[in-house]
Coordinates of C-alpha atoms in Angstrom, one line a residue:
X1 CA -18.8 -35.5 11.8
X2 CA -15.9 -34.7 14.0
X3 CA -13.1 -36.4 11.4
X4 CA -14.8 -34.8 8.6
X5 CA -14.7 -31.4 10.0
X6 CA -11.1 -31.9 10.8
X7 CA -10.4 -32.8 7.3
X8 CA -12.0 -29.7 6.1
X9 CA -10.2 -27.3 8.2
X10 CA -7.1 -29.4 7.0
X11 CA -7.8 -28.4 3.7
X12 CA -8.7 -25.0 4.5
X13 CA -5.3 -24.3 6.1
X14 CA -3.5 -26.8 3.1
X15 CA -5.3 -24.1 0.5
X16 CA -3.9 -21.1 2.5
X17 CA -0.2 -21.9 2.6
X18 CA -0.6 -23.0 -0.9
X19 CA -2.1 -19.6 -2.2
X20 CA -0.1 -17.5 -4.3
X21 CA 0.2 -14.1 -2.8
X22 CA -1.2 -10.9 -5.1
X23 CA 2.1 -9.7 -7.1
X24 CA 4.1 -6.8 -5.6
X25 CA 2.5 -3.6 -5.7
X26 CA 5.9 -2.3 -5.8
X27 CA 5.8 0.5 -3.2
X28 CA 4.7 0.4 0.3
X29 CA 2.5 3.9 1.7
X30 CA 3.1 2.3 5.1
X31 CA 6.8 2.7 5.1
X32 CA 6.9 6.5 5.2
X33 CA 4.7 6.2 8.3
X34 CA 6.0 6.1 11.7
X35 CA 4.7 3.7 14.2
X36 CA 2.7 5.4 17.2
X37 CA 2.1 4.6 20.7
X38 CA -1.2 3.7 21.5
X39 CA -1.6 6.1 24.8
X40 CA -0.3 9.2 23.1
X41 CA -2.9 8.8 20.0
X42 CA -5.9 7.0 21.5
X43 CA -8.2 6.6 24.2
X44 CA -10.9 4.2 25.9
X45 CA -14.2 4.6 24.4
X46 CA -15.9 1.8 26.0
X47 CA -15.5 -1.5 27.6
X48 CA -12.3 -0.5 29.7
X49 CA -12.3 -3.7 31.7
X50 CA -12.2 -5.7 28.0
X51 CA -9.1 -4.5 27.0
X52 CA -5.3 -5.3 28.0
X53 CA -2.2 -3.2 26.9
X54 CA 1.0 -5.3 27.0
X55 CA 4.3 -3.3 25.7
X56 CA 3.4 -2.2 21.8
X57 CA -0.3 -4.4 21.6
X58 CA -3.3 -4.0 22.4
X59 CA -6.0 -6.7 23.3
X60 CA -10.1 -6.2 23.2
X61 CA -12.6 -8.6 23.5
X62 CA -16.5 -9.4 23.5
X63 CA -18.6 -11.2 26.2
X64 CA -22.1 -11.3 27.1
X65 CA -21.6 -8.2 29.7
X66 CA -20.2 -6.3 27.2
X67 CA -17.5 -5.3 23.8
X68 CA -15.0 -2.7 23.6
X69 CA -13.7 0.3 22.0
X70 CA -11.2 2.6 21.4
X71 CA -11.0 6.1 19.7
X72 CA -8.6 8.7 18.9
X73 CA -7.8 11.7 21.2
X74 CA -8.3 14.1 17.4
X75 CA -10.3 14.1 14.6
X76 CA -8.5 14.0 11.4
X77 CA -9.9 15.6 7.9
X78 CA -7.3 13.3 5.9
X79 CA -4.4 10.8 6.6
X80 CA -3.0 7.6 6.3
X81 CA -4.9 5.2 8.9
X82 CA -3.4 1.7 9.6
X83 CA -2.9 -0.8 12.2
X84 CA -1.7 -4.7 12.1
X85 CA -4.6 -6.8 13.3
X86 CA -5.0 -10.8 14.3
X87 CA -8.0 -12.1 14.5
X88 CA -9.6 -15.1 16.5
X89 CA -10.3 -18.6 15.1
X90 CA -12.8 -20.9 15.4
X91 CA -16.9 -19.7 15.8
X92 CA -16.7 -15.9 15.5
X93 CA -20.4 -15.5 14.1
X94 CA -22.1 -12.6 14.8
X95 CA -18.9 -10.7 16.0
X96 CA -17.6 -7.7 14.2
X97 CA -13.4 -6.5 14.8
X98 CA -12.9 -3.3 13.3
X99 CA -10.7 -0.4 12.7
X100 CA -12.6 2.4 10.9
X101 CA -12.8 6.6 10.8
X102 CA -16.2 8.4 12.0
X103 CA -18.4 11.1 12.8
X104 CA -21.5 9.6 14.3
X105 CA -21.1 11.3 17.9
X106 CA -20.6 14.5 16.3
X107 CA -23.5 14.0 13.3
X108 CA -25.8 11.6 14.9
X109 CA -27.8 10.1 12.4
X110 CA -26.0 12.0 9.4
X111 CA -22.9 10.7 10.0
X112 CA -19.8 9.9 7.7
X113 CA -17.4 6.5 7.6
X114 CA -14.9 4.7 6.1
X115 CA -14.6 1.1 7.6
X116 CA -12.7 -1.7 7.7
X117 CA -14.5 -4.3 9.5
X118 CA -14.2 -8.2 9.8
X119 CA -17.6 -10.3 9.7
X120 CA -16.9 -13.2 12.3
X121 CA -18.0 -16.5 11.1
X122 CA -18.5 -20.1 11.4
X123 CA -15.6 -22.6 11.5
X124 CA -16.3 -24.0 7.7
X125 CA -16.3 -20.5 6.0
X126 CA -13.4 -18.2 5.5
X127 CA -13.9 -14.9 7.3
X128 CA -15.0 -11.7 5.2
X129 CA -13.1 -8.1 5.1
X130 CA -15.7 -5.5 4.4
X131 CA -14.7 -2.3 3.4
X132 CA -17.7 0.8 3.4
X133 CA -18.1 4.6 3.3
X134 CA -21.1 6.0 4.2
X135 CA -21.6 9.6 3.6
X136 CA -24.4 11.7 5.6
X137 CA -26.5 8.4 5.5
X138 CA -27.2 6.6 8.9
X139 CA -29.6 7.1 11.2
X140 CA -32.4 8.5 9.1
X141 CA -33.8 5.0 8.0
X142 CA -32.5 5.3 4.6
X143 CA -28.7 4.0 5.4
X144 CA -26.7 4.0 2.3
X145 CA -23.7 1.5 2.4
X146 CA -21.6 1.3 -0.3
X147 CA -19.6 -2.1 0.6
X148 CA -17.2 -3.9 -1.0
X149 CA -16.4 -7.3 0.8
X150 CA -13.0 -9.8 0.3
X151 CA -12.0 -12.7 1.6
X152 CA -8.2 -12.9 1.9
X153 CA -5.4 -15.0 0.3
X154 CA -4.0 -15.5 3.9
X155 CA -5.6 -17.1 7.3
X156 CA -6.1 -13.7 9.3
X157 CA -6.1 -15.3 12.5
X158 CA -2.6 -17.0 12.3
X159 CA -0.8 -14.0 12.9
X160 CA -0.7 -10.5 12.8
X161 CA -1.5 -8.5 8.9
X162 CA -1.7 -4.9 8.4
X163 CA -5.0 -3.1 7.2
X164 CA -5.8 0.8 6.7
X165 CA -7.3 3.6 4.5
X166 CA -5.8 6.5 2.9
X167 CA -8.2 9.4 2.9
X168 CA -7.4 12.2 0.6
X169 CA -9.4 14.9 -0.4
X170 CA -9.8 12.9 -3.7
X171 CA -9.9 9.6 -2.8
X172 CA -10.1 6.9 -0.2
X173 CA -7.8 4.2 -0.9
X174 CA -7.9 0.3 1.3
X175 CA -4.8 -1.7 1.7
X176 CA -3.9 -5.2 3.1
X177 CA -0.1 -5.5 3.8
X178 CA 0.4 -2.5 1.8
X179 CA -1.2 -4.0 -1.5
X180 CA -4.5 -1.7 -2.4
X181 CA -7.7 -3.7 -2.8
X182 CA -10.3 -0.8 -3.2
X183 CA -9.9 2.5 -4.9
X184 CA -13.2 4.9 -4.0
X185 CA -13.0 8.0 -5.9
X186 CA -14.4 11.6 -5.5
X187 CA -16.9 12.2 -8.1
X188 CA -18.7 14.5 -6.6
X189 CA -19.5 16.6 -3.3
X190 CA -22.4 14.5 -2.6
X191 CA -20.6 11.3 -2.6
X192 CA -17.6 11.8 -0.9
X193 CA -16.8 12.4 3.1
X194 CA -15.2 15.6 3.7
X195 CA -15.9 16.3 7.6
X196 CA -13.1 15.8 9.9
X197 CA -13.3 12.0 11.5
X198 CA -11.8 10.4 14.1
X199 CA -10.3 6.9 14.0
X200 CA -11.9 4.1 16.3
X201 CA -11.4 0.4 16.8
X202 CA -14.0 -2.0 18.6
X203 CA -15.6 -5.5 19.3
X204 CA -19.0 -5.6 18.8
X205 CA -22.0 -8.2 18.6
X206 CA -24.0 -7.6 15.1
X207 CA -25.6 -10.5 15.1
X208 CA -28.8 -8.9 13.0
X209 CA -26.4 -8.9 10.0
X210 CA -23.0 -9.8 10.0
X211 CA -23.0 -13.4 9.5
X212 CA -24.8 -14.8 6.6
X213 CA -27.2 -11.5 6.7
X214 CA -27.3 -12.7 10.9
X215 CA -28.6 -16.5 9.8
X216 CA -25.9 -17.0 12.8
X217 CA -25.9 -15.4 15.9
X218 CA -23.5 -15.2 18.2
X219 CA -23.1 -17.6 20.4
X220 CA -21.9 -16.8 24.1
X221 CA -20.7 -20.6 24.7
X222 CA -17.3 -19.6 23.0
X223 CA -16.5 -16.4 24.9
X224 CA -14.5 -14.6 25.1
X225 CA -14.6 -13.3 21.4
X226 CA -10.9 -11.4 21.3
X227 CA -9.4 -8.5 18.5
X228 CA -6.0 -7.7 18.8
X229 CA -4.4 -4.9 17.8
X230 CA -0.8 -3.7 17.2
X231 CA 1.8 -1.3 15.2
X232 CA -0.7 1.5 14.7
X233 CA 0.5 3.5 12.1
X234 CA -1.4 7.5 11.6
X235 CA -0.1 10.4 9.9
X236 CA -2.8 12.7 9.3
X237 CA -4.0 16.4 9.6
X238 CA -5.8 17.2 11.9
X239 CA -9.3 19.2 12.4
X240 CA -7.7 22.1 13.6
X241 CA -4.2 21.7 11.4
X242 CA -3.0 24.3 8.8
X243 CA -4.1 24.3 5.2
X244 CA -0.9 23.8 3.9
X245 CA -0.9 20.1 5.6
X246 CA -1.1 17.5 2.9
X247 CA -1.2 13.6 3.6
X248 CA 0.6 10.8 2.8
X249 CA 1.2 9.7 -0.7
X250 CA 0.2 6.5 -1.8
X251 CA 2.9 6.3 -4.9
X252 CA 6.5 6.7 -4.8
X253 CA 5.6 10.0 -7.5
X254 CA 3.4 11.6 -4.9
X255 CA 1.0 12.2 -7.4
X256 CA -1.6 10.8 -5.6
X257 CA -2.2 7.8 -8.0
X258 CA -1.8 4.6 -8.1
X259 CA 1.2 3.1 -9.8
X260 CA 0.3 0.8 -12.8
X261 CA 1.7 -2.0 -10.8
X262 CA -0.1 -1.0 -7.7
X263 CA -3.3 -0.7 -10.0
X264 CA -2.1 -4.4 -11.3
X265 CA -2.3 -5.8 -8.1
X266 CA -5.1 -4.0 -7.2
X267 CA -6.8 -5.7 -10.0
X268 CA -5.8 -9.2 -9.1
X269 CA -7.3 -8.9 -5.6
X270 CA -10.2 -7.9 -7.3
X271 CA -10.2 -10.4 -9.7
X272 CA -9.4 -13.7 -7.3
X273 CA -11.2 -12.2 -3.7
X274 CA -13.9 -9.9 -4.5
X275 CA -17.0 -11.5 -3.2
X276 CA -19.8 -8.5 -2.9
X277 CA -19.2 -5.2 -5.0
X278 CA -22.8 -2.8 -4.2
X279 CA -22.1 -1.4 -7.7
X280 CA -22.7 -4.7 -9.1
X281 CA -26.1 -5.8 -6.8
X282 CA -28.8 -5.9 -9.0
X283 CA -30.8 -5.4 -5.8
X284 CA -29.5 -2.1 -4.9
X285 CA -31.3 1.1 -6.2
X286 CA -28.6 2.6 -7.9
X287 CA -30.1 6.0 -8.1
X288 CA -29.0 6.5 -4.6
X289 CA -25.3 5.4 -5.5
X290 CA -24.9 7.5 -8.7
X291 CA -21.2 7.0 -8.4
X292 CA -21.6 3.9 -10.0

């Protein structure tokens, strides 16, 4: 099995360097946003003897004793929230590296989140970028996800790629290496987040669910499971910031739409990586999602 497996990954990587890239979006939201330090912004949530700080990175990791975490000294009501991430190869099942805005230990159970969170994986499948909101619905036992997962037209464990959200008051926005891949719109009150956030990062085992609805587990014989983390990127307002703060654009017109060659590339993620859209689950009870 062993030279079979090898020829697989072979391909795998082969099918990588050979992928086209999504064409340019033509403006970058990340540029206008200065890079922060990680002390002056953040703090240890959890897990301080898993993580390492060395110059402008940060390193987390996942063993049987315990994860990590990390979350912002302020909560934010909107902003531009971004950070470069590399993630680890190999059997990652089970394992979830994220970088996401919440409520929860403000709202317990009626909490609000926008996440960007990597399902680990086995060494034969490509690893999964789900994006979700959830908005007053956790806790209660009638958790409403609205997820929208991706695989990638890159290898996110060879080296470092930048992820984040854009939450405006009327819309939250994803982007890899600055080209948007979701767009989630306010439509209503109901269905949108509106209470201030703060931004977190962690390492976590979700081994109920993250892999293959948790048909794999993780498995403690390849510890240390590692996330790192540099060139954190926030401009936001604040909880307790002035009215008259706005954030961050995401077009060049400061409209606050997207470009139609930001929407173009949008669309060709969509079109080529898309692999789970809850709007499109036939499963779902759409009633509960009337955005859609």
């Amino acid at each position: 099995m062993a030279p079979i497996f090898s020829l697989f990954l072979a391909f795998l990587m082969v099918s990588w360097s050979n992928a086209q890239g999504p064409p340019s979006p033509g403006y970058s939201p990340s540029s206008g946003v200065s890079t922060v330090n990680f002390d002056q912004v953040f703090r240890i949530l959890w897990g301080p003897r898993h993580q390492r700080r060395d110059q402008d990175s940060l390193t987390i990791w996942l063993d049987k004793t315990s994860g990590s975490g990390f979350k912002s000294v302020q909560p934010y009501q909107s902003g531009y929230f971004g950070v470069a991430m590399k993630l680890q190869p190999g059997y990652t099942a089970g394992v979830i590296t994220s970088f996401y805005l919440s409520n929860s230990e403000d709202h317990p159970g009626n909490h609000d989140e926008i996440d960007i969170e990597f399902l680990g994986t086995t060494p034969d499948q490509l690893y999964t970028l789900q994006t979700n909101v959830y908005i007053r619905g956790s806790g209660d036992g009638n958790i409403i996800g609205r997820e929208m997962k991706f695989h990638l037209w890159f290898d996110p464990t060879q080296d470092y790629h930048n992820y984040a959200a854009l939450w405006t008051p009327s819309h939250i926005i994803f982007f890899v290496d600055d080209v948007p891949i979701r767009r989630y719109a306010r439509k209503s009150d109901a269905t949108f987040p509106t209470r201030p956030m703060s931004v977190y990062g962690s390492i976590w085992d979700a081994s109920s669910w993250a892999t293959d609805n948790g048909r794999y587990k993780a498995d403690y014989n390849y510890q240390p499971f590692v996330g790192k983390y540099k060139n954190f990127k926030i401009s936001g307002c604040t909880a307790d910031g002035p009215a008259s703060c706005h954030p961050p654009s995401v077009s060049p017109s400061g409209s606050g739409n997207l470009t139609q060659q930001q929407l173009s590339a949008m669309n060709w993620v969509q079109s080529k990586y898309l692999v789970y859209d809850y709007c499109q689950d036939p499963k779902r009870d759409h009633g509960q999602t009337p955005e859609c």
